[in-house]
Every structure is written in C-alpha cells, then in structure tokens.
Short mmCIF file of N, CA and C in Angstrom, two decimals:
data_model
loop_
_atom_site.label_atom_id
_atom_site.label_comp_id
_atom_site.label_asym_id
_atom_site.label_seq_id
_atom_site.Cartn_x
_atom_site.Cartn_y
_atom_site.Cartn_z
N MET N 1 -7.26 -8.42 12.59
CA MET N 1 -8.51 -7.67 12.73
C MET N 1 -9.46 -8.44 13.63
N LEU N 2 -10.10 -7.72 14.52
CA LEU N 2 -11.06 -8.36 15.41
C LEU N 2 -12.46 -7.97 14.96
N VAL N 3 -13.25 -8.96 14.55
CA VAL N 3 -14.63 -8.70 14.16
C VAL N 3 -15.51 -9.01 15.36
N LYS N 4 -16.21 -8.00 15.86
CA LYS N 4 -16.97 -8.20 17.12
C LYS N 4 -18.40 -8.65 16.89
N ASN N 5 -19.01 -8.13 15.82
CA ASN N 5 -20.43 -8.43 15.66
C ASN N 5 -20.76 -8.78 14.22
N PRO N 6 -20.27 -9.95 13.75
CA PRO N 6 -20.56 -10.33 12.37
C PRO N 6 -22.01 -10.79 12.24
N LEU N 7 -22.63 -10.43 11.13
CA LEU N 7 -24.03 -10.81 10.93
C LEU N 7 -24.25 -11.35 9.54
N PHE N 8 -25.05 -12.39 9.45
CA PHE N 8 -25.54 -12.79 8.13
C PHE N 8 -26.59 -11.77 7.74
N GLU N 9 -26.43 -11.15 6.56
CA GLU N 9 -27.37 -10.08 6.21
C GLU N 9 -28.43 -10.51 5.20
N VAL N 10 -27.99 -11.10 4.08
CA VAL N 10 -28.98 -11.43 3.05
C VAL N 10 -28.43 -12.48 2.09
N SER N 11 -29.35 -13.31 1.55
CA SER N 11 -29.04 -14.18 0.41
C SER N 11 -29.68 -13.55 -0.81
N ALA N 12 -28.92 -13.42 -1.87
CA ALA N 12 -29.43 -12.69 -3.04
C ALA N 12 -29.23 -13.49 -4.32
N VAL N 13 -30.11 -13.26 -5.26
CA VAL N 13 -29.92 -13.83 -6.60
C VAL N 13 -30.02 -12.75 -7.68
N SER N 14 -30.26 -11.49 -7.26
CA SER N 14 -30.31 -10.42 -8.25
C SER N 14 -29.87 -9.11 -7.61
N PRO N 15 -29.38 -8.16 -8.43
CA PRO N 15 -28.83 -6.91 -7.89
C PRO N 15 -29.78 -6.16 -6.97
N LYS N 16 -31.09 -6.26 -7.22
CA LYS N 16 -31.99 -5.48 -6.36
C LYS N 16 -32.01 -6.00 -4.92
N GLN N 17 -31.48 -7.22 -4.72
CA GLN N 17 -31.44 -7.79 -3.36
C GLN N 17 -30.11 -7.52 -2.65
N TYR N 18 -29.11 -7.02 -3.39
CA TYR N 18 -27.80 -6.80 -2.78
C TYR N 18 -27.88 -5.68 -1.74
N PRO N 19 -26.97 -5.68 -0.74
CA PRO N 19 -26.91 -4.56 0.20
C PRO N 19 -26.67 -3.24 -0.53
N LYS N 20 -27.22 -2.18 0.03
CA LYS N 20 -27.18 -0.87 -0.65
C LYS N 20 -26.24 0.12 0.04
N ASN N 21 -25.48 -0.33 1.05
CA ASN N 21 -24.73 0.63 1.84
C ASN N 21 -23.32 0.95 1.31
N GLY N 22 -22.93 0.32 0.19
CA GLY N 22 -21.66 0.69 -0.45
C GLY N 22 -20.41 0.18 0.25
N LEU N 23 -20.54 -0.72 1.23
CA LEU N 23 -19.34 -1.24 1.91
C LEU N 23 -18.52 -2.12 0.96
N PRO N 24 -17.19 -2.15 1.17
CA PRO N 24 -16.35 -3.03 0.33
C PRO N 24 -16.74 -4.50 0.52
N GLU N 25 -16.55 -5.28 -0.54
CA GLU N 25 -16.92 -6.69 -0.50
C GLU N 25 -15.72 -7.58 -0.82
N ILE N 26 -15.48 -8.54 0.06
CA ILE N 26 -14.42 -9.54 -0.12
C ILE N 26 -15.14 -10.82 -0.53
N VAL N 27 -14.89 -11.27 -1.76
CA VAL N 27 -15.70 -12.33 -2.37
C VAL N 27 -14.95 -13.66 -2.37
N LEU N 28 -15.66 -14.71 -1.96
CA LEU N 28 -15.06 -16.04 -1.91
C LEU N 28 -15.57 -16.88 -3.07
N VAL N 29 -14.63 -17.40 -3.86
CA VAL N 29 -15.01 -18.30 -4.95
C VAL N 29 -14.21 -19.59 -4.83
N GLY N 30 -14.78 -20.65 -5.37
CA GLY N 30 -14.10 -21.94 -5.35
C GLY N 30 -15.11 -23.03 -5.62
N LYS N 31 -14.58 -24.24 -5.86
CA LYS N 31 -15.53 -25.31 -6.17
C LYS N 31 -16.33 -25.70 -4.94
N SER N 32 -17.40 -26.43 -5.14
CA SER N 32 -18.23 -26.89 -4.04
C SER N 32 -17.39 -27.65 -3.02
N ASN N 33 -17.64 -27.37 -1.75
CA ASN N 33 -16.99 -28.09 -0.65
C ASN N 33 -15.51 -27.77 -0.49
N VAL N 34 -15.03 -26.67 -1.05
CA VAL N 34 -13.61 -26.34 -0.89
C VAL N 34 -13.37 -25.65 0.45
N GLY N 35 -14.46 -25.22 1.12
CA GLY N 35 -14.30 -24.65 2.45
C GLY N 35 -14.50 -23.15 2.54
N LYS N 36 -15.36 -22.59 1.68
CA LYS N 36 -15.59 -21.13 1.70
C LYS N 36 -16.29 -20.70 2.99
N SER N 37 -17.33 -21.45 3.39
CA SER N 37 -18.05 -21.09 4.62
C SER N 37 -17.16 -21.28 5.84
N SER N 38 -16.38 -22.37 5.87
CA SER N 38 -15.45 -22.59 6.99
C SER N 38 -14.41 -21.48 7.06
N PHE N 39 -13.98 -20.99 5.90
CA PHE N 39 -13.03 -19.88 5.87
C PHE N 39 -13.61 -18.67 6.61
N ILE N 40 -14.86 -18.32 6.30
CA ILE N 40 -15.49 -17.17 6.96
C ILE N 40 -15.54 -17.40 8.46
N ASN N 41 -16.02 -18.57 8.89
CA ASN N 41 -16.13 -18.86 10.32
C ASN N 41 -14.78 -18.78 11.02
N THR N 42 -13.74 -19.29 10.37
CA THR N 42 -12.40 -19.26 10.95
C THR N 42 -11.89 -17.84 11.11
N MET N 43 -12.07 -17.05 10.07
CA MET N 43 -11.53 -15.69 10.09
C MET N 43 -12.14 -14.85 11.21
N ILE N 44 -13.39 -15.14 11.56
CA ILE N 44 -14.06 -14.31 12.59
C ILE N 44 -14.24 -15.07 13.91
N ASN N 45 -13.58 -16.23 14.02
CA ASN N 45 -13.66 -17.04 15.25
C ASN N 45 -15.08 -17.36 15.68
N ARG N 46 -15.89 -17.75 14.71
CA ARG N 46 -17.25 -18.21 15.03
C ARG N 46 -17.39 -19.62 14.47
N LYS N 47 -18.24 -20.40 15.13
CA LYS N 47 -18.40 -21.77 14.62
C LYS N 47 -19.45 -21.87 13.52
N LYS N 48 -20.50 -21.04 13.64
CA LYS N 48 -21.64 -21.32 12.77
C LYS N 48 -22.27 -20.10 12.11
N LEU N 49 -21.52 -19.02 11.92
CA LEU N 49 -22.15 -17.88 11.24
C LEU N 49 -22.48 -18.28 9.81
N ALA N 50 -21.46 -18.76 9.10
CA ALA N 50 -21.69 -19.26 7.74
C ALA N 50 -22.00 -20.75 7.84
N ARG N 51 -23.11 -21.16 7.26
CA ARG N 51 -23.50 -22.57 7.37
C ARG N 51 -22.59 -23.45 6.53
N THR N 52 -22.01 -24.45 7.18
CA THR N 52 -21.15 -25.38 6.46
C THR N 52 -21.92 -26.69 6.29
N SER N 53 -21.50 -27.46 5.31
CA SER N 53 -22.17 -28.73 5.08
C SER N 53 -21.17 -29.70 4.47
N SER N 54 -21.30 -30.98 4.84
CA SER N 54 -20.41 -31.97 4.21
C SER N 54 -20.93 -32.31 2.81
N GLU N 55 -22.14 -31.86 2.52
CA GLU N 55 -22.72 -32.14 1.20
C GLU N 55 -22.43 -30.98 0.26
N PRO N 56 -21.68 -31.24 -0.83
CA PRO N 56 -21.35 -30.15 -1.75
C PRO N 56 -22.59 -29.53 -2.39
N GLY N 57 -22.45 -28.30 -2.79
CA GLY N 57 -23.52 -27.65 -3.55
C GLY N 57 -24.65 -27.10 -2.71
N LYS N 58 -24.37 -26.86 -1.41
CA LYS N 58 -25.43 -26.36 -0.52
C LYS N 58 -25.73 -24.88 -0.77
N THR N 59 -24.68 -24.11 -1.06
CA THR N 59 -24.88 -22.67 -1.26
C THR N 59 -25.39 -22.45 -2.67
N ARG N 60 -26.61 -21.91 -2.79
CA ARG N 60 -27.19 -21.71 -4.13
C ARG N 60 -27.54 -20.25 -4.38
N GLN N 61 -27.18 -19.40 -3.43
CA GLN N 61 -27.42 -17.97 -3.60
C GLN N 61 -26.14 -17.24 -3.21
N ILE N 62 -26.10 -15.95 -3.43
CA ILE N 62 -24.96 -15.15 -3.00
C ILE N 62 -25.25 -14.69 -1.57
N ASN N 63 -24.42 -15.13 -0.63
CA ASN N 63 -24.65 -14.82 0.77
C ASN N 63 -23.74 -13.68 1.24
N PHE N 64 -24.36 -12.64 1.80
CA PHE N 64 -23.62 -11.47 2.28
C PHE N 64 -23.53 -11.50 3.80
N TYR N 65 -22.30 -11.47 4.31
CA TYR N 65 -22.06 -11.46 5.76
C TYR N 65 -21.44 -10.11 6.13
N ASN N 66 -22.15 -9.36 6.96
CA ASN N 66 -21.73 -8.01 7.33
C ASN N 66 -20.74 -8.08 8.51
N MET N 67 -19.54 -7.55 8.30
CA MET N 67 -18.50 -7.55 9.32
C MET N 67 -18.42 -6.19 9.99
N ASP N 68 -19.13 -6.03 11.08
CA ASP N 68 -19.08 -4.79 11.88
C ASP N 68 -19.34 -3.53 11.05
N ASN N 69 -20.16 -3.64 10.02
CA ASN N 69 -20.41 -2.49 9.14
C ASN N 69 -19.14 -1.88 8.56
N SER N 70 -18.07 -2.71 8.43
CA SER N 70 -16.88 -2.17 7.78
C SER N 70 -16.64 -2.82 6.41
N PHE N 71 -17.08 -4.07 6.24
CA PHE N 71 -17.02 -4.72 4.93
C PHE N 71 -17.90 -5.96 4.96
N TYR N 72 -18.06 -6.60 3.79
CA TYR N 72 -18.78 -7.87 3.70
C TYR N 72 -17.84 -8.99 3.28
N PHE N 73 -18.05 -10.17 3.85
CA PHE N 73 -17.60 -11.39 3.19
C PHE N 73 -18.77 -11.84 2.33
N VAL N 74 -18.51 -12.15 1.07
CA VAL N 74 -19.57 -12.57 0.16
C VAL N 74 -19.25 -13.98 -0.32
N ASP N 75 -20.12 -14.91 0.01
CA ASP N 75 -19.92 -16.32 -0.29
C ASP N 75 -20.70 -16.68 -1.55
N LEU N 76 -19.99 -17.00 -2.62
CA LEU N 76 -20.65 -17.37 -3.88
C LEU N 76 -20.90 -18.88 -3.92
N PRO N 77 -21.94 -19.32 -4.63
CA PRO N 77 -22.15 -20.77 -4.78
C PRO N 77 -20.91 -21.43 -5.40
N GLY N 78 -20.62 -22.63 -4.94
CA GLY N 78 -19.47 -23.36 -5.49
C GLY N 78 -19.79 -23.91 -6.87
N TYR N 79 -18.74 -24.33 -7.56
CA TYR N 79 -18.93 -24.90 -8.89
C TYR N 79 -18.38 -26.32 -8.92
N GLY N 80 -18.72 -27.05 -9.96
CA GLY N 80 -18.06 -28.32 -10.23
C GLY N 80 -18.73 -29.56 -9.67
N PHE N 81 -19.63 -29.39 -8.70
CA PHE N 81 -20.38 -30.55 -8.24
C PHE N 81 -21.69 -30.03 -7.71
N SER N 82 -22.75 -30.60 -8.15
CA SER N 82 -24.01 -30.17 -7.58
C SER N 82 -25.11 -31.08 -8.04
N LYS N 83 -26.08 -31.21 -7.17
CA LYS N 83 -27.25 -32.00 -7.56
C LYS N 83 -28.26 -31.13 -8.29
N MET N 84 -27.85 -29.92 -8.60
CA MET N 84 -28.76 -29.02 -9.31
C MET N 84 -28.98 -29.52 -10.74
N SER N 85 -30.14 -29.23 -11.26
CA SER N 85 -30.41 -29.55 -12.66
C SER N 85 -29.59 -28.61 -13.54
N LYS N 86 -29.49 -28.96 -14.82
CA LYS N 86 -28.78 -28.10 -15.78
C LYS N 86 -29.35 -26.68 -15.75
N LYS N 87 -30.68 -26.60 -15.70
CA LYS N 87 -31.34 -25.29 -15.72
C LYS N 87 -30.94 -24.47 -14.49
N GLU N 88 -30.98 -25.12 -13.32
CA GLU N 88 -30.58 -24.43 -12.08
C GLU N 88 -29.12 -23.97 -12.17
N GLN N 89 -28.27 -24.86 -12.69
CA GLN N 89 -26.85 -24.50 -12.81
C GLN N 89 -26.67 -23.28 -13.71
N GLU N 90 -27.43 -23.23 -14.79
CA GLU N 90 -27.34 -22.07 -15.70
C GLU N 90 -27.79 -20.79 -14.99
N GLN N 91 -28.89 -20.90 -14.23
CA GLN N 91 -29.38 -19.72 -13.50
C GLN N 91 -28.35 -19.21 -12.51
N VAL N 92 -27.76 -20.15 -11.76
CA VAL N 92 -26.75 -19.79 -10.77
C VAL N 92 -25.55 -19.15 -11.48
N GLY N 93 -25.12 -19.78 -12.58
CA GLY N 93 -24.00 -19.24 -13.37
C GLY N 93 -24.26 -17.81 -13.81
N LYS N 94 -25.50 -17.55 -14.23
CA LYS N 94 -25.86 -16.20 -14.71
C LYS N 94 -25.78 -15.17 -13.60
N PHE N 95 -26.34 -15.49 -12.41
CA PHE N 95 -26.32 -14.44 -11.39
C PHE N 95 -24.93 -14.26 -10.78
N ILE N 96 -24.10 -15.31 -10.82
CA ILE N 96 -22.70 -15.14 -10.37
C ILE N 96 -21.98 -14.21 -11.35
N GLU N 97 -22.17 -14.47 -12.64
CA GLU N 97 -21.51 -13.65 -13.66
C GLU N 97 -21.95 -12.19 -13.54
N GLU N 98 -23.25 -11.99 -13.39
CA GLU N 98 -23.78 -10.64 -13.26
C GLU N 98 -23.16 -9.93 -12.05
N TYR N 99 -23.06 -10.66 -10.95
CA TYR N 99 -22.47 -10.08 -9.73
C TYR N 99 -20.99 -9.73 -9.97
N LEU N 100 -20.21 -10.70 -10.45
CA LEU N 100 -18.76 -10.49 -10.57
C LEU N 100 -18.40 -9.39 -11.58
N PHE N 101 -19.19 -9.28 -12.63
CA PHE N 101 -18.82 -8.32 -13.67
C PHE N 101 -19.43 -6.94 -13.49
N ASN N 102 -20.43 -6.82 -12.62
CA ASN N 102 -21.10 -5.53 -12.51
C ASN N 102 -21.06 -4.88 -11.13
N ARG N 103 -20.67 -5.62 -10.13
CA ARG N 103 -20.74 -5.10 -8.75
C ARG N 103 -19.53 -4.22 -8.45
N GLU N 104 -19.77 -2.95 -8.23
CA GLU N 104 -18.65 -2.01 -8.03
C GLU N 104 -18.01 -2.12 -6.66
N GLN N 105 -18.72 -2.73 -5.70
CA GLN N 105 -18.19 -2.80 -4.33
C GLN N 105 -17.16 -3.91 -4.13
N ILE N 106 -16.95 -4.75 -5.13
CA ILE N 106 -15.98 -5.85 -4.95
C ILE N 106 -14.57 -5.27 -4.81
N SER N 107 -13.94 -5.54 -3.66
CA SER N 107 -12.59 -5.03 -3.41
C SER N 107 -11.52 -6.08 -3.65
N LEU N 108 -11.88 -7.34 -3.40
CA LEU N 108 -10.91 -8.42 -3.52
C LEU N 108 -11.66 -9.74 -3.67
N ILE N 109 -11.11 -10.61 -4.53
CA ILE N 109 -11.64 -11.98 -4.64
C ILE N 109 -10.64 -12.92 -3.97
N ILE N 110 -11.15 -13.80 -3.14
CA ILE N 110 -10.32 -14.85 -2.56
C ILE N 110 -10.74 -16.16 -3.21
N PHE N 111 -9.81 -16.72 -3.97
CA PHE N 111 -10.07 -17.92 -4.77
C PHE N 111 -9.50 -19.12 -4.02
N LEU N 112 -10.37 -19.99 -3.52
CA LEU N 112 -9.92 -21.15 -2.74
C LEU N 112 -9.80 -22.39 -3.62
N ILE N 113 -8.67 -23.08 -3.45
CA ILE N 113 -8.41 -24.32 -4.18
C ILE N 113 -7.96 -25.36 -3.15
N ASP N 114 -8.39 -26.59 -3.28
CA ASP N 114 -8.02 -27.66 -2.34
C ASP N 114 -6.54 -28.01 -2.53
N ILE N 115 -5.76 -27.84 -1.46
CA ILE N 115 -4.30 -28.05 -1.52
C ILE N 115 -3.93 -29.50 -1.87
N ARG N 116 -4.87 -30.43 -1.63
CA ARG N 116 -4.55 -31.85 -1.83
C ARG N 116 -4.61 -32.29 -3.28
N HIS N 117 -5.19 -31.46 -4.13
CA HIS N 117 -5.44 -31.91 -5.51
C HIS N 117 -4.87 -30.91 -6.52
N THR N 118 -4.47 -31.43 -7.66
CA THR N 118 -4.10 -30.57 -8.77
C THR N 118 -5.35 -29.77 -9.17
N PRO N 119 -5.19 -28.46 -9.44
CA PRO N 119 -6.37 -27.69 -9.87
C PRO N 119 -7.08 -28.36 -11.05
N THR N 120 -8.42 -28.37 -10.97
CA THR N 120 -9.24 -29.03 -11.99
C THR N 120 -9.43 -28.10 -13.19
N GLU N 121 -10.03 -28.65 -14.23
CA GLU N 121 -10.38 -27.81 -15.39
C GLU N 121 -11.30 -26.67 -14.96
N ASN N 122 -12.25 -26.99 -14.06
CA ASN N 122 -13.16 -25.95 -13.56
C ASN N 122 -12.41 -24.85 -12.80
N ASP N 123 -11.39 -25.26 -12.02
CA ASP N 123 -10.57 -24.27 -11.32
C ASP N 123 -9.86 -23.35 -12.33
N LYS N 124 -9.35 -23.96 -13.40
CA LYS N 124 -8.64 -23.16 -14.41
C LYS N 124 -9.60 -22.22 -15.14
N LEU N 125 -10.81 -22.71 -15.39
CA LEU N 125 -11.83 -21.84 -16.01
C LEU N 125 -12.14 -20.66 -15.10
N MET N 126 -12.31 -20.95 -13.81
CA MET N 126 -12.61 -19.88 -12.85
C MET N 126 -11.46 -18.88 -12.77
N TYR N 127 -10.23 -19.40 -12.78
CA TYR N 127 -9.05 -18.52 -12.76
C TYR N 127 -9.09 -17.55 -13.95
N ASN N 128 -9.34 -18.10 -15.15
CA ASN N 128 -9.39 -17.25 -16.35
C ASN N 128 -10.54 -16.25 -16.27
N TYR N 129 -11.63 -16.70 -15.69
CA TYR N 129 -12.82 -15.87 -15.52
C TYR N 129 -12.50 -14.67 -14.62
N ILE N 130 -11.81 -14.96 -13.50
CA ILE N 130 -11.45 -13.89 -12.56
C ILE N 130 -10.48 -12.92 -13.24
N ILE N 131 -9.50 -13.47 -13.96
CA ILE N 131 -8.55 -12.61 -14.67
C ILE N 131 -9.31 -11.68 -15.62
N SER N 132 -10.29 -12.25 -16.35
CA SER N 132 -11.02 -11.43 -17.33
C SER N 132 -11.90 -10.38 -16.66
N SER N 133 -12.25 -10.59 -15.38
CA SER N 133 -13.05 -9.59 -14.67
C SER N 133 -12.21 -8.36 -14.32
N GLY N 134 -10.88 -8.53 -14.32
CA GLY N 134 -10.00 -7.41 -14.00
C GLY N 134 -9.94 -7.07 -12.52
N LEU N 135 -10.56 -7.90 -11.67
CA LEU N 135 -10.60 -7.61 -10.23
C LEU N 135 -9.36 -8.18 -9.52
N PRO N 136 -8.90 -7.51 -8.46
CA PRO N 136 -7.76 -8.05 -7.71
C PRO N 136 -8.17 -9.33 -6.99
N PHE N 137 -7.22 -10.28 -6.93
CA PHE N 137 -7.54 -11.51 -6.21
C PHE N 137 -6.29 -12.17 -5.66
N ILE N 138 -6.51 -13.06 -4.70
CA ILE N 138 -5.44 -13.93 -4.19
C ILE N 138 -5.94 -15.37 -4.27
N ILE N 139 -5.00 -16.30 -4.24
CA ILE N 139 -5.34 -17.72 -4.27
C ILE N 139 -4.98 -18.31 -2.90
N LEU N 140 -5.92 -19.04 -2.31
CA LEU N 140 -5.63 -19.76 -1.06
C LEU N 140 -5.65 -21.26 -1.33
N ALA N 141 -4.53 -21.91 -1.00
CA ALA N 141 -4.47 -23.37 -1.06
C ALA N 141 -5.07 -23.87 0.25
N ASN N 142 -6.35 -24.21 0.22
CA ASN N 142 -7.10 -24.48 1.44
C ASN N 142 -6.96 -25.93 1.89
N LYS N 143 -7.35 -26.18 3.14
CA LYS N 143 -7.31 -27.51 3.76
C LYS N 143 -5.86 -27.96 3.97
N ALA N 144 -5.00 -27.00 4.32
CA ALA N 144 -3.58 -27.30 4.53
C ALA N 144 -3.36 -28.25 5.70
N ASP N 145 -4.36 -28.38 6.58
CA ASP N 145 -4.24 -29.33 7.70
C ASP N 145 -4.35 -30.77 7.24
N LYS N 146 -4.82 -30.98 5.99
CA LYS N 146 -5.05 -32.34 5.52
C LYS N 146 -3.78 -33.00 4.97
N ILE N 147 -2.68 -32.24 4.89
CA ILE N 147 -1.42 -32.84 4.44
C ILE N 147 -0.35 -32.55 5.49
N ALA N 148 0.76 -33.26 5.41
CA ALA N 148 1.84 -33.07 6.39
C ALA N 148 2.34 -31.62 6.31
N ILE N 149 2.63 -31.07 7.48
CA ILE N 149 3.03 -29.66 7.54
C ILE N 149 4.29 -29.40 6.71
N THR N 150 5.13 -30.43 6.57
CA THR N 150 6.37 -30.29 5.79
C THR N 150 6.10 -30.21 4.29
N LYS N 151 4.89 -30.61 3.89
CA LYS N 151 4.58 -30.61 2.45
C LYS N 151 3.78 -29.38 2.00
N VAL N 152 3.35 -28.57 2.97
CA VAL N 152 2.44 -27.47 2.66
C VAL N 152 3.07 -26.47 1.68
N GLU N 153 4.31 -26.08 1.95
CA GLU N 153 4.94 -25.05 1.10
C GLU N 153 5.05 -25.52 -0.34
N ASN N 154 5.53 -26.76 -0.54
CA ASN N 154 5.67 -27.27 -1.91
C ASN N 154 4.32 -27.45 -2.61
N ALA N 155 3.33 -27.94 -1.86
CA ALA N 155 2.00 -28.14 -2.45
C ALA N 155 1.41 -26.80 -2.89
N THR N 156 1.63 -25.75 -2.09
CA THR N 156 1.15 -24.41 -2.44
C THR N 156 1.85 -23.92 -3.71
N LYS N 157 3.16 -24.15 -3.78
CA LYS N 157 3.92 -23.75 -4.98
C LYS N 157 3.43 -24.51 -6.21
N ASP N 158 3.13 -25.80 -6.02
CA ASP N 158 2.65 -26.62 -7.15
C ASP N 158 1.33 -26.06 -7.71
N ILE N 159 0.44 -25.67 -6.80
CA ILE N 159 -0.84 -25.09 -7.24
C ILE N 159 -0.57 -23.80 -8.01
N GLN N 160 0.33 -22.97 -7.48
CA GLN N 160 0.63 -21.72 -8.17
C GLN N 160 1.20 -21.98 -9.56
N LYS N 161 2.15 -22.93 -9.65
CA LYS N 161 2.77 -23.24 -10.95
C LYS N 161 1.73 -23.72 -11.95
N CYS N 162 0.76 -24.51 -11.46
CA CYS N 162 -0.25 -25.09 -12.34
C CYS N 162 -1.22 -24.01 -12.84
N ILE N 163 -1.64 -23.14 -11.94
CA ILE N 163 -2.75 -22.25 -12.29
C ILE N 163 -2.27 -20.84 -12.65
N ASN N 164 -1.13 -20.43 -12.07
CA ASN N 164 -0.61 -19.08 -12.27
C ASN N 164 0.89 -19.16 -12.51
N PRO N 165 1.29 -19.77 -13.66
CA PRO N 165 2.71 -20.07 -13.87
C PRO N 165 3.64 -18.85 -13.81
N ILE N 166 3.12 -17.65 -14.15
CA ILE N 166 4.03 -16.50 -14.07
C ILE N 166 4.22 -16.03 -12.63
N GLY N 167 3.40 -16.56 -11.72
CA GLY N 167 3.63 -16.32 -10.29
C GLY N 167 3.38 -14.90 -9.83
N ASP N 168 2.47 -14.19 -10.53
CA ASP N 168 2.23 -12.79 -10.14
C ASP N 168 1.03 -12.62 -9.22
N ILE N 169 0.37 -13.74 -8.87
CA ILE N 169 -0.79 -13.66 -7.96
C ILE N 169 -0.38 -14.26 -6.61
N THR N 170 -0.62 -13.52 -5.53
CA THR N 170 -0.31 -14.02 -4.19
C THR N 170 -1.03 -15.35 -3.96
N THR N 171 -0.25 -16.37 -3.60
CA THR N 171 -0.81 -17.69 -3.34
C THR N 171 -0.32 -18.16 -1.98
N LEU N 172 -1.27 -18.39 -1.07
CA LEU N 172 -0.93 -18.75 0.31
C LEU N 172 -1.65 -20.02 0.72
N PRO N 173 -1.05 -20.77 1.66
CA PRO N 173 -1.80 -21.89 2.23
C PRO N 173 -2.80 -21.37 3.24
N PHE N 174 -3.83 -22.17 3.53
CA PHE N 174 -4.81 -21.80 4.54
C PHE N 174 -5.38 -23.06 5.17
N SER N 175 -5.71 -22.97 6.45
CA SER N 175 -6.35 -24.10 7.14
C SER N 175 -7.33 -23.59 8.16
N SER N 176 -8.59 -23.99 8.01
CA SER N 176 -9.60 -23.64 9.01
C SER N 176 -9.38 -24.41 10.31
N GLU N 177 -8.86 -25.62 10.19
CA GLU N 177 -8.64 -26.45 11.38
C GLU N 177 -7.51 -25.89 12.23
N ARG N 178 -6.38 -25.61 11.59
CA ARG N 178 -5.20 -25.20 12.36
C ARG N 178 -5.18 -23.70 12.66
N LYS N 179 -6.04 -22.96 11.97
CA LYS N 179 -6.08 -21.50 12.15
C LYS N 179 -4.72 -20.84 11.92
N ILE N 180 -3.87 -21.51 11.12
CA ILE N 180 -2.61 -20.88 10.78
C ILE N 180 -2.83 -20.07 9.50
N TYR N 181 -1.96 -19.14 9.25
CA TYR N 181 -2.00 -18.30 8.05
C TYR N 181 -3.10 -17.24 8.09
N GLN N 182 -3.88 -17.23 9.17
CA GLN N 182 -4.97 -16.25 9.26
C GLN N 182 -4.46 -14.81 9.20
N ASP N 183 -3.38 -14.57 9.94
CA ASP N 183 -2.87 -13.19 10.05
C ASP N 183 -2.48 -12.63 8.69
N GLU N 184 -1.81 -13.48 7.90
CA GLU N 184 -1.39 -13.01 6.55
C GLU N 184 -2.61 -12.62 5.72
N VAL N 185 -3.66 -13.43 5.82
CA VAL N 185 -4.86 -13.15 5.02
C VAL N 185 -5.53 -11.86 5.52
N TRP N 186 -5.59 -11.68 6.84
CA TRP N 186 -6.18 -10.44 7.37
C TRP N 186 -5.41 -9.21 6.89
N LYS N 187 -4.07 -9.33 6.86
CA LYS N 187 -3.25 -8.18 6.40
C LYS N 187 -3.65 -7.79 4.97
N ILE N 188 -3.81 -8.81 4.12
CA ILE N 188 -4.18 -8.53 2.72
C ILE N 188 -5.58 -7.92 2.66
N ILE N 189 -6.54 -8.50 3.39
CA ILE N 189 -7.91 -7.98 3.38
C ILE N 189 -7.90 -6.52 3.83
N ASP N 190 -7.16 -6.25 4.90
CA ASP N 190 -7.04 -4.89 5.42
C ASP N 190 -6.64 -3.88 4.35
N GLU N 191 -5.66 -4.27 3.55
CA GLU N 191 -5.18 -3.38 2.48
C GLU N 191 -6.30 -3.04 1.50
N TYR N 192 -7.15 -4.02 1.23
CA TYR N 192 -8.16 -3.83 0.18
C TYR N 192 -9.44 -3.17 0.67
N ILE N 193 -9.69 -3.19 1.98
CA ILE N 193 -10.94 -2.56 2.44
C ILE N 193 -10.72 -1.14 2.92
N LYS N 194 -9.46 -0.70 2.97
CA LYS N 194 -9.21 0.68 3.41
C LYS N 194 -9.62 1.66 2.34
#
C-alpha cells in the first residue's frame, strides 16, 4: 500500500477527542521503547511523522495518524517503564482501557514485542488483556535487525511459544531498520481495513 499524504491528526485522552469520521483504526500496543512510532514511520516511508525518542515513556496520549483518509494508525502509550508517577500511570491505564474496550472503529491490534528478549510479565498481561477484548490482533517480533538474520525465524517462534503457545495468532518478525517484512504486514492490514 502506498500512503501519499499521512497526517498526524490528534492526541486524545478521552472519547470526545477521538476522530469522528468512522475510519478503521489499526492500533499499536507494546512496552515503552519497543518501536511503535518507528513502525509507523517505516510503514509509510517517512522519517518523522510519528515522533520517536530514545527515552522510554514519551507517548502519554493516544495519537491518531490519518492515512490518506482511508484508516488510522493509532499509537497507544507504552507500558512497563516510565517516569510517570503512580497517579499518571493509573490515568493512562484508564484511558487506554476505555479506548480498547469501547472503540468500535478498532479493526486490528498490532502487538509489538522486542525480538531480543523473552516476553516480560507485562507483555503477558497485555496479551491476556488483548485476548479479553475480543479484538483481532497480530504479534510482531520487532527490532529483527538487532539479531543475526539466521536467528530471526527461531527467535520469532520462541516469542510465539512463550506468549501464544497454541500458535493461533499470526506472529511475524519486523524491522524498521531493514524494512523487511513490510509487505506481509501491509497485506494483513489491507484485509482488516476493507
């Protein structure tokens, strides 16, 4: 898919701030610094549409990126590391939950996990959370450029075995650096936004 005119549309913390045009939403979840913003930039061949940061916990609102008025990429705040206070973390947790459980426009969740590490307890909690939402999702083993190319397939399988032992959820490697695996992800997104 070629996205010609992607736009950052809005940062929201409550339903009244969400876009009202009814477009399908592809939602990115994952721990802080797993590469959700880089994923968006890679998929649309832009360097800086979604702001990336080496400092975890930068995204504190739900960010909606409009893709040619055909769908949104929605970047949720990361979990598991943040300089936020307990109170801030609770507030963020609440508006994420409200969004995931009540937003009818969600077409697909893309759950990013760092390919270099065994999924954390927080990753497993998020996995169970997504399952309980009943929404369709895929798992991306991200940062595949950080390990030897010969190890990518096995590392992806290891993540799947750890987090989704029955193997019924599509689990693919992904790399923003190498831009490999992009086509497979676009094919899946295409299916869900039609």
